[in-house]
mmCIF file of C-alpha atoms in Angstrom:
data_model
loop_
_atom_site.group_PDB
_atom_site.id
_atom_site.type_symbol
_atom_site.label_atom_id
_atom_site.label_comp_id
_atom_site.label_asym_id
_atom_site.label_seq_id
_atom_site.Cartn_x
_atom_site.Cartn_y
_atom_site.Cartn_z
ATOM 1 C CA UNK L 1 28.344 -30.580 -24.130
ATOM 2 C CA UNK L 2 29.749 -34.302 -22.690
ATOM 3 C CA UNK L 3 32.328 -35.985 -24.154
ATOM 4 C CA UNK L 4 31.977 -39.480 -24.570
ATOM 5 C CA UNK L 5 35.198 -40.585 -22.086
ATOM 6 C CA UNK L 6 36.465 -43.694 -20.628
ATOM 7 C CA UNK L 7 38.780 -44.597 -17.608
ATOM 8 C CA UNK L 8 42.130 -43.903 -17.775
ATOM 9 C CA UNK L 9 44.278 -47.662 -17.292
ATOM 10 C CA UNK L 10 45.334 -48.411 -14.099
ATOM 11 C CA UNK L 11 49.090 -48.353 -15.597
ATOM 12 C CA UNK L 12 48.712 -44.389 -15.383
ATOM 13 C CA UNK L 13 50.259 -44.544 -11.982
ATOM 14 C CA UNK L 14 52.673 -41.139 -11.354
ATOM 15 C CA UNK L 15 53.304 -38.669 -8.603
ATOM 16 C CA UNK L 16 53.042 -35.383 -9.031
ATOM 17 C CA UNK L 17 56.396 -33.241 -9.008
ATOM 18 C CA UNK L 18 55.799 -29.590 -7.070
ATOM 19 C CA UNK L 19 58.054 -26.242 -8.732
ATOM 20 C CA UNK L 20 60.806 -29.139 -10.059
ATOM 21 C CA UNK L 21 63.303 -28.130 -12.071
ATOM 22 C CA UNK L 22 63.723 -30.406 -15.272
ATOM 23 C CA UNK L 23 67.634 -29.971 -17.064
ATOM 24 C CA UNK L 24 67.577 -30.186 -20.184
ATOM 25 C CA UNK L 25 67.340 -32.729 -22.681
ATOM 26 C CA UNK L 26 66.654 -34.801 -20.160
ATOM 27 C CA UNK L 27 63.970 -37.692 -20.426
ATOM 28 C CA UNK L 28 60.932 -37.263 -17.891
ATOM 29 C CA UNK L 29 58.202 -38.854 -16.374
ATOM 30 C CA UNK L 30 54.692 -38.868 -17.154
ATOM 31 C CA UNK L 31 52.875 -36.435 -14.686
ATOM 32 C CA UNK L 32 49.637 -37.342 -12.581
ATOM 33 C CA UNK L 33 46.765 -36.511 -14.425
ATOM 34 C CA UNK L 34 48.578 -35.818 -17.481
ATOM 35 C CA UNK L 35 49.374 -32.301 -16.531
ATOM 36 C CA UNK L 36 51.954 -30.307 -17.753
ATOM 37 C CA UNK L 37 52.538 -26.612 -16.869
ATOM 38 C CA UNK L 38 54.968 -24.356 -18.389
ATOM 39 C CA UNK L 39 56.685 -21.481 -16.903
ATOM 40 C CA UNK L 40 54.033 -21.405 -14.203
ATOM 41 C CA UNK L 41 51.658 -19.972 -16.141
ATOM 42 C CA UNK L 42 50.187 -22.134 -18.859
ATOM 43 C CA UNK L 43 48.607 -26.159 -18.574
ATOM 44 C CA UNK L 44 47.895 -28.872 -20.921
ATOM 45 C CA UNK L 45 46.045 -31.559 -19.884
ATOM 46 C CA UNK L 46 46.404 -35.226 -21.940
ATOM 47 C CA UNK L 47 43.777 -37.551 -21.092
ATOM 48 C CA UNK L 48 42.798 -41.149 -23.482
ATOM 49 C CA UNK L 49 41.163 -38.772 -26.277
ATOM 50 C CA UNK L 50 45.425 -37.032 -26.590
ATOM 51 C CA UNK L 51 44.694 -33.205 -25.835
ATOM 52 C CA UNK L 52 42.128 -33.216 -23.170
ATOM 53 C CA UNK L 53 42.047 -29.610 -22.677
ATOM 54 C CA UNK L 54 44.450 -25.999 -22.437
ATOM 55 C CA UNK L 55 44.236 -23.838 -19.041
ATOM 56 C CA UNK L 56 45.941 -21.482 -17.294
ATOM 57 C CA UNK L 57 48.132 -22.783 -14.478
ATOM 58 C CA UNK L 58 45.885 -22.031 -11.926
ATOM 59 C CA UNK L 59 43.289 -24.116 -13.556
ATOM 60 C CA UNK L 60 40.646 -20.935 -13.601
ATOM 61 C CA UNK L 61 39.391 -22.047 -17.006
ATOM 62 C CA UNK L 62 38.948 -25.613 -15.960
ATOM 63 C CA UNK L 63 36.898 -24.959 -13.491
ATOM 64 C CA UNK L 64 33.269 -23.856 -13.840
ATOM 65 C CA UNK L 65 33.059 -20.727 -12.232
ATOM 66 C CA UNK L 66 30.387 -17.928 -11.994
ATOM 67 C CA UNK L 67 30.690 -14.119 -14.025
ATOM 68 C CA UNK L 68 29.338 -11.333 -12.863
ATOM 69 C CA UNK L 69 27.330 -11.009 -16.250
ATOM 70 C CA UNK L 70 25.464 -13.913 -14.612
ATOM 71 C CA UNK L 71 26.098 -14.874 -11.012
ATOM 72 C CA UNK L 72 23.198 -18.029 -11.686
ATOM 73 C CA UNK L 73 25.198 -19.845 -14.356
ATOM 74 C CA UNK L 74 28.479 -21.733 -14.405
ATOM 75 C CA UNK L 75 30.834 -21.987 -17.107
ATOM 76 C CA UNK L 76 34.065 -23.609 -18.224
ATOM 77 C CA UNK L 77 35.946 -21.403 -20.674
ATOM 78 C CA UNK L 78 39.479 -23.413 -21.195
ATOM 79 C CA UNK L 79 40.519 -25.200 -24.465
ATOM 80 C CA UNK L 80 38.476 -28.181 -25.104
ATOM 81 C CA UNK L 81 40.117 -31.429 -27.198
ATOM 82 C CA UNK L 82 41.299 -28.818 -30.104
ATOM 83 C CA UNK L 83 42.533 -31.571 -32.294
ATOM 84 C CA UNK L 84 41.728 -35.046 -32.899
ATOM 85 C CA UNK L 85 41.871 -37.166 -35.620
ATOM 86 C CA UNK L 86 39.553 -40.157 -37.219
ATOM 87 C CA UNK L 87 39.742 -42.805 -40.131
ATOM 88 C CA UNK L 88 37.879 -45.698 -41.513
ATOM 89 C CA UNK L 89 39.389 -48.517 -39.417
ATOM 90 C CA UNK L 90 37.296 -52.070 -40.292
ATOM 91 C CA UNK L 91 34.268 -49.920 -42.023
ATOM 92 C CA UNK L 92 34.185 -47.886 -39.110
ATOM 93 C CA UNK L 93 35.352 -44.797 -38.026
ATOM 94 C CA UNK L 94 37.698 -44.793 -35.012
ATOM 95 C CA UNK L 95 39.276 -42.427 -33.156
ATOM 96 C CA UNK L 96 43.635 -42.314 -32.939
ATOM 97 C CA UNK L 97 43.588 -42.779 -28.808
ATOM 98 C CA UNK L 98 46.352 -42.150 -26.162
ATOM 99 C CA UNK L 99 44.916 -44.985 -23.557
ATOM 100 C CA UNK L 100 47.876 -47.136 -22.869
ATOM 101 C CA UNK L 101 50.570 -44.506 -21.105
ATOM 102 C CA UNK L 102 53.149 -46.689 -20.151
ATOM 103 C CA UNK L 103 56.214 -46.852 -23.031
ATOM 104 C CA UNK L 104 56.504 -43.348 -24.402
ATOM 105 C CA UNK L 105 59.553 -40.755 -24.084
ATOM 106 C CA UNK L 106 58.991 -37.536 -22.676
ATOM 107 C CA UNK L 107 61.750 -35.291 -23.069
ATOM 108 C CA UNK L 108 62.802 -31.634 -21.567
ATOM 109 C CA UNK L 109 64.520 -30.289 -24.662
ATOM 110 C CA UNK L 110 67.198 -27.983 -24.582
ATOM 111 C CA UNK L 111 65.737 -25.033 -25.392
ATOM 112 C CA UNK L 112 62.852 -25.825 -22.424
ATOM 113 C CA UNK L 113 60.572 -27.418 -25.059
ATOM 114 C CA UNK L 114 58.689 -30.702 -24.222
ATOM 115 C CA UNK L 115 58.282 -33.559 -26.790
ATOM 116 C CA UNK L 116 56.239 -36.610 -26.696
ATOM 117 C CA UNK L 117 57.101 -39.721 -28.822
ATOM 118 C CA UNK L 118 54.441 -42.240 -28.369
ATOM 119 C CA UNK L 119 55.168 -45.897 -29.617
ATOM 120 C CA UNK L 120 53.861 -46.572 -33.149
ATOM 121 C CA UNK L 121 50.507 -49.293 -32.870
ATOM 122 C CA UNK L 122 48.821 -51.667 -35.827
ATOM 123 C CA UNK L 123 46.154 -50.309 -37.807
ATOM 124 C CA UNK L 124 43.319 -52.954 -38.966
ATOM 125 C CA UNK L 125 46.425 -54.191 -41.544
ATOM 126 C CA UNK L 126 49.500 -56.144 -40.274
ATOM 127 C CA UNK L 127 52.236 -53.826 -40.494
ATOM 128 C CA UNK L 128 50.523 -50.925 -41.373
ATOM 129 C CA UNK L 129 51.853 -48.210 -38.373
ATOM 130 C CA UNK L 130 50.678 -45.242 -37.204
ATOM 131 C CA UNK L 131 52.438 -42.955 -34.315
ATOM 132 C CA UNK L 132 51.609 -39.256 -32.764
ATOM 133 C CA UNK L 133 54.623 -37.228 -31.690
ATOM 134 C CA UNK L 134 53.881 -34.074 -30.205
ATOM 135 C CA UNK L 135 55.958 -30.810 -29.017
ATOM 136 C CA UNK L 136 54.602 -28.280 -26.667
ATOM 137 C CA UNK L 137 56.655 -25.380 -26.822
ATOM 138 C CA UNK L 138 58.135 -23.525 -23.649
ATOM 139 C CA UNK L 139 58.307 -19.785 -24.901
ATOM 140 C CA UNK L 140 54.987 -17.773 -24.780
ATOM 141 C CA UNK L 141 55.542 -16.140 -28.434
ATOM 142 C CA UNK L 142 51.513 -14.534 -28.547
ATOM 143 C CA UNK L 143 50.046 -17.557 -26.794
ATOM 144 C CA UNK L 144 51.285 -20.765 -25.988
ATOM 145 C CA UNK L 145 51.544 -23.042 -28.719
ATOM 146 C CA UNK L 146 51.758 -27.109 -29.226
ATOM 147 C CA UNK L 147 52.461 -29.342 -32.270
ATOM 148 C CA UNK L 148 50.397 -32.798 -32.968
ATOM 149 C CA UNK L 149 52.134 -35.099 -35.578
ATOM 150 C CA UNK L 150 50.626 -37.959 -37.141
ATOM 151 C CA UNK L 151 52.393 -40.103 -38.953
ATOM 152 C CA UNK L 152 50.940 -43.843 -40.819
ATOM 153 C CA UNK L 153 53.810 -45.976 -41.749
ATOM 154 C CA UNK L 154 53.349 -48.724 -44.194
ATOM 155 C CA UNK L 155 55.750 -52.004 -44.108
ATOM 156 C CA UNK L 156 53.151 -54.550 -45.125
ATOM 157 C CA UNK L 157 54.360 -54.957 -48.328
ATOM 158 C CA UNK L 158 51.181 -54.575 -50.690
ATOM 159 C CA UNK L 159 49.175 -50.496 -51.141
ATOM 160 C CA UNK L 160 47.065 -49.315 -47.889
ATOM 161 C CA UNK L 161 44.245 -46.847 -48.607
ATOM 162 C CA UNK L 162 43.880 -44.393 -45.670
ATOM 163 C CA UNK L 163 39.952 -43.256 -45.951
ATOM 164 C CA UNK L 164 37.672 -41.116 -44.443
ATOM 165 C CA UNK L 165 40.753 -39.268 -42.609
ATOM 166 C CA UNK L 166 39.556 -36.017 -40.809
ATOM 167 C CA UNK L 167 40.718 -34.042 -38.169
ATOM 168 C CA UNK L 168 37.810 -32.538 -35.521
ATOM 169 C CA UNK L 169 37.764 -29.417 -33.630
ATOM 170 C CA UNK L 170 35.907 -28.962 -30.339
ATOM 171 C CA UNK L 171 35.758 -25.462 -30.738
ATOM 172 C CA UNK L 172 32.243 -24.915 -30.795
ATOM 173 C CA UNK L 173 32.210 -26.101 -27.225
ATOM 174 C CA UNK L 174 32.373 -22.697 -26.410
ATOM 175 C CA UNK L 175 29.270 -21.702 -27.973
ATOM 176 C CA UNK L 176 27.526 -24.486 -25.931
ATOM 177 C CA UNK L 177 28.953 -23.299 -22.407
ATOM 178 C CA UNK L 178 28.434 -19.739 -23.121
ATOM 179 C CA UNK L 179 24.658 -20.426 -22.279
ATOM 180 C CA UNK L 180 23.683 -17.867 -25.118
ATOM 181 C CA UNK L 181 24.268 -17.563 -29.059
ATOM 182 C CA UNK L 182 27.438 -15.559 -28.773
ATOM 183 C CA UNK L 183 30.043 -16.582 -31.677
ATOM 184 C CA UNK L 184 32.504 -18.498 -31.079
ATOM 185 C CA UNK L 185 34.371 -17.938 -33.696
ATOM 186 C CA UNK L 186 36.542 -15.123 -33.833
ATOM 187 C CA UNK L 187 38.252 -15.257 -37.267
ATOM 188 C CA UNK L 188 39.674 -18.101 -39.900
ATOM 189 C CA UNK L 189 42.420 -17.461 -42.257
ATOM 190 C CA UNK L 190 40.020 -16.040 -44.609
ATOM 191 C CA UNK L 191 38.741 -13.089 -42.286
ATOM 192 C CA UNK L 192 35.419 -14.889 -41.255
ATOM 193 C CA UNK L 193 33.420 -16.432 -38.799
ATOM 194 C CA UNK L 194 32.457 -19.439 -40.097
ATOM 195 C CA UNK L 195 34.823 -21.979 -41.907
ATOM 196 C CA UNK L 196 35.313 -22.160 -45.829
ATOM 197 C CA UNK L 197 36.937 -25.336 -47.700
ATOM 198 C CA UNK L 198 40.273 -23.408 -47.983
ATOM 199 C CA UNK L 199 40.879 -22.608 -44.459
ATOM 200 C CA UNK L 200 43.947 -23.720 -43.103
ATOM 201 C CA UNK L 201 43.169 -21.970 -39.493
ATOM 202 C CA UNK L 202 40.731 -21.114 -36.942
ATOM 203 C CA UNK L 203 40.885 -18.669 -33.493
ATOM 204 C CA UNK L 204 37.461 -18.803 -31.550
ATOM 205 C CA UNK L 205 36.221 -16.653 -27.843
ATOM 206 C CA UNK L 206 33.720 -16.373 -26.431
ATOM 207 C CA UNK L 207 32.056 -13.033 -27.337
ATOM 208 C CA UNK L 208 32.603 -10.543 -25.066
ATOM 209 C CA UNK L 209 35.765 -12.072 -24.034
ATOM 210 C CA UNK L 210 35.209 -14.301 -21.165
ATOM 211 C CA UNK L 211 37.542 -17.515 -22.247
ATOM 212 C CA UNK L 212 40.833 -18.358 -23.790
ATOM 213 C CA UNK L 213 41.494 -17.355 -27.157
ATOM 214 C CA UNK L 214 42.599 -20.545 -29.063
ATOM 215 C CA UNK L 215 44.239 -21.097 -32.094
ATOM 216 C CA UNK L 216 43.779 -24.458 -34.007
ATOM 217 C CA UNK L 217 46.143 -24.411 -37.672
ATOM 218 C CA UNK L 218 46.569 -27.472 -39.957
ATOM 219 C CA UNK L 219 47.828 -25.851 -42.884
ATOM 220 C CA UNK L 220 50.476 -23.270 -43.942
ATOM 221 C CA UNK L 221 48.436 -20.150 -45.835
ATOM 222 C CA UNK L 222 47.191 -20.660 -49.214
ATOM 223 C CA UNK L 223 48.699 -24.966 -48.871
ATOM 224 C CA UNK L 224 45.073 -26.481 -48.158
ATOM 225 C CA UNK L 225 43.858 -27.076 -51.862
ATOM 226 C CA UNK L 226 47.622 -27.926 -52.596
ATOM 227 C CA UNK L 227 47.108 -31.078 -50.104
ATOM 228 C CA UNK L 228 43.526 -31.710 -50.737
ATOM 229 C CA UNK L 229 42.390 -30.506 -47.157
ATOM 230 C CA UNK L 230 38.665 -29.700 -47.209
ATOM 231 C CA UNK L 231 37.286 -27.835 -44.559
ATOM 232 C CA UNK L 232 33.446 -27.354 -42.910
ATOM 233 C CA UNK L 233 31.467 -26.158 -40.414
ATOM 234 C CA UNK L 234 30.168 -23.176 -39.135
ATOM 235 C CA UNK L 235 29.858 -20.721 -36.052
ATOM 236 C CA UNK L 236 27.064 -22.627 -34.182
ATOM 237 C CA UNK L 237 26.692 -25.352 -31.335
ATOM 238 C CA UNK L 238 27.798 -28.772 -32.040
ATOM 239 C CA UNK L 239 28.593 -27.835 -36.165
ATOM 240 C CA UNK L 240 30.946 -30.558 -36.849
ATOM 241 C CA UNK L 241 34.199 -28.464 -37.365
ATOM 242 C CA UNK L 242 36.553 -30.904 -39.569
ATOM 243 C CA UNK L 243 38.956 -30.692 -42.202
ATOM 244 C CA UNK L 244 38.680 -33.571 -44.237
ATOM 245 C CA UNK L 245 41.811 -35.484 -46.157
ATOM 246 C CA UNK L 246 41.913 -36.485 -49.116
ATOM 247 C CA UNK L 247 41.741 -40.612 -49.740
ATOM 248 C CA UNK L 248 45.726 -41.404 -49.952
ATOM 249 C CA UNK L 249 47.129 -44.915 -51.158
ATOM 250 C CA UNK L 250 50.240 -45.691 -48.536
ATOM 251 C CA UNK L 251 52.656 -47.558 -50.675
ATOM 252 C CA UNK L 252 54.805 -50.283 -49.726
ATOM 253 C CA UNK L 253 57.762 -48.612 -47.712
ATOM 254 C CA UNK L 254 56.384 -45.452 -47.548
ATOM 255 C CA UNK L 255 55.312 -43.038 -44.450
ATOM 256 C CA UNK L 256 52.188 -40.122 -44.679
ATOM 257 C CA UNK L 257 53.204 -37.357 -41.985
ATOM 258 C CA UNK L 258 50.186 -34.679 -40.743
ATOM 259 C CA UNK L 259 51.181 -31.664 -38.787
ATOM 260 C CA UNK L 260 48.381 -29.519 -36.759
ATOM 261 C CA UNK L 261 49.161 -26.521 -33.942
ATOM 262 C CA UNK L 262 47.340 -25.236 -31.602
ATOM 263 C CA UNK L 263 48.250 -22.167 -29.521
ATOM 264 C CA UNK L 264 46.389 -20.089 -26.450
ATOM 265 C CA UNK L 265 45.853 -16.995 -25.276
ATOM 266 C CA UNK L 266 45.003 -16.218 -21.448
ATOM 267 C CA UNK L 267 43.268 -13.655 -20.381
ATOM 268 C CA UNK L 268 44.494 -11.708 -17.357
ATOM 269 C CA UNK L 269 43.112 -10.989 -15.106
ATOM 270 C CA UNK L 270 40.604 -13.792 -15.316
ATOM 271 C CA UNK L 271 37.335 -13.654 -17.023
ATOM 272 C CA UNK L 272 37.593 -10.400 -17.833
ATOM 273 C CA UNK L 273 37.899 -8.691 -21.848
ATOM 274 C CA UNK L 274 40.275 -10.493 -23.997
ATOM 275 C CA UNK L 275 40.533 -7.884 -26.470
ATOM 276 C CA UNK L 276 44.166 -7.563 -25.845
ATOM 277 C CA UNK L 277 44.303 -11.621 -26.170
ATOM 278 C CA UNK L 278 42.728 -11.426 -29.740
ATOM 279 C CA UNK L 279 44.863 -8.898 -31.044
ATOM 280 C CA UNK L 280 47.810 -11.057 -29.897
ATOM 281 C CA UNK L 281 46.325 -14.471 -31.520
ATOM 282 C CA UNK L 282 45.691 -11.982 -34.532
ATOM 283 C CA UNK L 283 49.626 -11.491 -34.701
ATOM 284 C CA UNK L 284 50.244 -15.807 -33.767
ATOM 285 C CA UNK L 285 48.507 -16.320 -36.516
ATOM 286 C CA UNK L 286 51.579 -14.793 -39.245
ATOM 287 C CA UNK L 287 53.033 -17.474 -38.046
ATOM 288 C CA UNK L 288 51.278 -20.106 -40.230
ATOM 289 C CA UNK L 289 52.981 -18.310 -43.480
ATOM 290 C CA UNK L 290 55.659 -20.065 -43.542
ATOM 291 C CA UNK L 291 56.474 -23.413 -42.071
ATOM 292 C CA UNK L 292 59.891 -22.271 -40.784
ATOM 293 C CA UNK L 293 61.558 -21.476 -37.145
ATOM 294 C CA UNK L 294 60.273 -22.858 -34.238
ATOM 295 C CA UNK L 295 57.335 -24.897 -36.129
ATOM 296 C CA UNK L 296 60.208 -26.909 -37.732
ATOM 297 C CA UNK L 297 62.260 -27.565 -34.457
ATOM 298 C CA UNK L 298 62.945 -31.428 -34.940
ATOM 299 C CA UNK L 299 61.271 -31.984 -38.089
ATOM 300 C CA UNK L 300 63.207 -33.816 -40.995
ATOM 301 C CA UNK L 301 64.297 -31.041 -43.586
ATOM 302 C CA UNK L 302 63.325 -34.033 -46.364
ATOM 303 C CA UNK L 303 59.668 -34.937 -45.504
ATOM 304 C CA UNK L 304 57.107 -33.091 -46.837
ATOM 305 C CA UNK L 305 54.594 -32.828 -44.050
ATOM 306 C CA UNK L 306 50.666 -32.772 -45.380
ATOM 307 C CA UNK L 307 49.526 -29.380 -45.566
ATOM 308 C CA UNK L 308 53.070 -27.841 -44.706
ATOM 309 C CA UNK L 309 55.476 -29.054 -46.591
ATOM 310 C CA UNK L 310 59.111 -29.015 -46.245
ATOM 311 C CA UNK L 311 60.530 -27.620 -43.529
ATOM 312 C CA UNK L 312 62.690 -24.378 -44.334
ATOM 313 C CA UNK L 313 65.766 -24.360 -42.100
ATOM 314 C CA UNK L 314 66.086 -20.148 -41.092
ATOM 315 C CA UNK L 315 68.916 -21.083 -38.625
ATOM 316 C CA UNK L 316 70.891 -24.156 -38.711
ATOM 317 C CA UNK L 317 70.264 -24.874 -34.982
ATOM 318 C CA UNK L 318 66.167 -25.177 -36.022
ATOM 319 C CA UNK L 319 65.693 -26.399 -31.983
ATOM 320 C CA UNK L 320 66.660 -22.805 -30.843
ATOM 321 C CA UNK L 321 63.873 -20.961 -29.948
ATOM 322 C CA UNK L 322 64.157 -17.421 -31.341
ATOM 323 C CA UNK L 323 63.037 -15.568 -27.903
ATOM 324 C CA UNK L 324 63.935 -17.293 -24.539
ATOM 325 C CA UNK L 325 61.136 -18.518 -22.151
ATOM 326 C CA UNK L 326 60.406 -15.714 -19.699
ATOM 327 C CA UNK L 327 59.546 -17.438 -16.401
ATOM 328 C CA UNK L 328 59.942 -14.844 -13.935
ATOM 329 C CA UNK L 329 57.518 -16.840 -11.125
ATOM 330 C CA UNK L 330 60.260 -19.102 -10.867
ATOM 331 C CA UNK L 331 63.712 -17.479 -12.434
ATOM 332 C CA UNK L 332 63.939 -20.277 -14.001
ATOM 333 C CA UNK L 333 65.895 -19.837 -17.432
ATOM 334 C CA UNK L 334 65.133 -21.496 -20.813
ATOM 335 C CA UNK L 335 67.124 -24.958 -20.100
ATOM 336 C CA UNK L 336 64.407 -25.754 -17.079
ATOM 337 C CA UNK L 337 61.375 -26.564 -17.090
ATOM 338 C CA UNK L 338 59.083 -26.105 -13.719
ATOM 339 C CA UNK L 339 56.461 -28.307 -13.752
ATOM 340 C CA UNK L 340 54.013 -28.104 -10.934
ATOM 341 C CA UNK L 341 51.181 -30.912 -10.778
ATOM 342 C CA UNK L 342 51.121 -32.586 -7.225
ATOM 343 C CA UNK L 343 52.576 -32.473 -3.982
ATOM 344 C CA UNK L 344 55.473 -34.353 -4.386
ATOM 345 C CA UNK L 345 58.831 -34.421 -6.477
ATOM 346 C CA UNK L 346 59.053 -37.987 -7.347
ATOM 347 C CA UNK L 347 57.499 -39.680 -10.317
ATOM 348 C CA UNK L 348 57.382 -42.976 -11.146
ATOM 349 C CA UNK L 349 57.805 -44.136 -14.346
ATOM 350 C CA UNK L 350 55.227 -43.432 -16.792
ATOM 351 C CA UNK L 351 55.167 -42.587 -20.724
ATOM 352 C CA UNK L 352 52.431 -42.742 -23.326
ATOM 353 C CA UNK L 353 51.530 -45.390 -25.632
ATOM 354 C CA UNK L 354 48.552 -44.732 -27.706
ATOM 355 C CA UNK L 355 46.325 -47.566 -28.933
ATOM 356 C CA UNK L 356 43.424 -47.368 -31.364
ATOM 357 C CA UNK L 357 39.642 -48.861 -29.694
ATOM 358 C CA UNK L 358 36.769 -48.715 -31.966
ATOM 359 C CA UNK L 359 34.399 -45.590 -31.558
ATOM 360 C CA UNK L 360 31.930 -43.812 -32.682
ATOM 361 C CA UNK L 361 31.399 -40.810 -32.802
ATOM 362 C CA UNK L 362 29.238 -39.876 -30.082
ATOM 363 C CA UNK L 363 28.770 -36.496 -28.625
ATOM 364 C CA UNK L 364 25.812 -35.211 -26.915
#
């Protein structure tokens, strides 16, 4: 499967920091190739699409390799764009992008967490906003695990309707590069293998156990119908996996704010069964009861988030993680970070600014 993609602007321009140790809360450069790895074990990739892709640090699912199930064939078993959105933008649909990386803040949290503000851009209305925000979280609690918010602001003094608003799951890229009709799909929050309307998450492998196990949540249990999510699609190549929103009216003043996760599991060694991976996505997934702890960490107590809702505050310092980040490749302890992407320890300065450019959707 090929992803329609363009050419990442010429304002992307970082060098790579090798094992550097980020303090914390400190603000931090945008790193070549939009590569971030976490306790030298775990990688997400950003590219103009947002979330490009999920890896180990090594990059093993990234690459195609060859199994020895079939030494002929190549495949590429790593996350693939788990979460993107679209909405009818001038009576087309368009795609939120993350093109223009040049005026975001990137931050090393406290607690070894990374968060992503990325400046607010114009719909097809003056003064009608929307912004992504993400958080990719630093301890490996069953998987690694990443937040995507998306929030539409409007101050243009007269109603907005948002319409045709859908997030879309690549999962079923798996399928494709699996070169057979294994399914993909592992389990949704209703014990299946294909989606139903009231889903509010997904976990997909490749059969047998040759991939990452991924995670993709955009509801709390039981919330979906509460927040007139729809979801469809079904275990096969190319299905279409989206959950659709319900048409909203934005009033004057008022702000819309959509939460999604997504969380992997890596096998080890590579390419070999993940059994022990599923079970452990199979016990991530409890998480999506509640919309407490670490899902919360910087959330506003008084929004209620679509498909969430309000964040319950378990501990009054919400940004502490409950189990510290275990790096033992580089003894590094929960307030650093190790990021290792290039060759070199300086970056220059870099952020992300996402920008909307017509699209359709076009996948082949």
């Amino acid at each position: 499967m090929t992803k329609k993609r363009i050419p990442f602007l010429s304002a992307l321009l970082a060098i790579a920091l090798t094992s550097l140790a980020i303090p914390a809360n400190a603000t931090i450069n945008w790193p070549t190739d939009g590569k971030f790895v976490l306790g030298n074990e775990a990688l997400w990739q950003f590219d103009d699409y947002c979330i490009a892709a999920g890896s180990d640090a090594a990059e093993h699912f990234l690459t195609t390799y060859s199994p020895p199930s079939d030494p002929n064939s190549t495949y590429n078993h790593g996350i693939y764009y788990p979460m993107e959105y679209m909405l009818k933008l001038n009576g087309q649909n368009e795609y939120l992008l993350c093109e223009d990386q040049a005026n975001s803040v990137v931050t090393n949290e406290a607690n070894g967490d990374i968060t992503i503000e990325i400046p607010r851009f114009e719909l097809d209305e003056p003064n009608v906003w929307a912004q992504v925000v993400y958080r990719i979280y630093a301890t490996p609690n069953n998987g690694w695990l990443l937040r995507m918010e998306t929030i539409f602001t409007n101050e243009s003094g007269a109603d907005y309707e948002i319409t045709d608003l859908f997030s879309y799951q690549y999962a079923q890229n798996y399928t494709y590069d699996s070169g057979s009709s294994s399914t993909f799909m592992t389990s949704t929050s209703n014990a299946a293998t294909s989606l139903a309307s009231n889903d509010t998450w997904l976990m997909s492998a490749i059969n047998g156990g040759q991939s990452i196990v991924q995670t993709v949540a955009w509801a709390r249990d039981g919330q979906a119908g509460n927040y007139g999510i729809n979801s469809t699609g079904q275990a096969s190549v190319d299905a279409g996996l989206r959950n659709y929103y319900a048409n909203r009216t934005l009033t004057p003043n008022e702000s819309l704010h959509f939460i999604q996760f997504t969380n992997m599991n890596i096998p080890v060694p590579n390419y070999t069964s993940s059994t022990a991976e599923i079970a452990a996505a199979q016990t991530q997934v409890a998480e999506f009861a509640s919309f407490s702890g670490r899902l919360v960490a910087g959330l506003d107590e008084n929004i209620d988030y679509i498909g969430w809702g309000f964040p319950q505050r378990v501990d009054p310092a919400e940004d502490k993680v409950v189990v510290e980040p275990t790096l033992a490749a580089t003894g590094a302890g929960a307030n650093n970070l190790w990021m290792s992407v290039g060759a070199v320890s300086l970056v220059i300065a870099g952020g992300i600014a996402v920008t909307l450019r017509l699209r359709r959707s076009s996948r082949k």
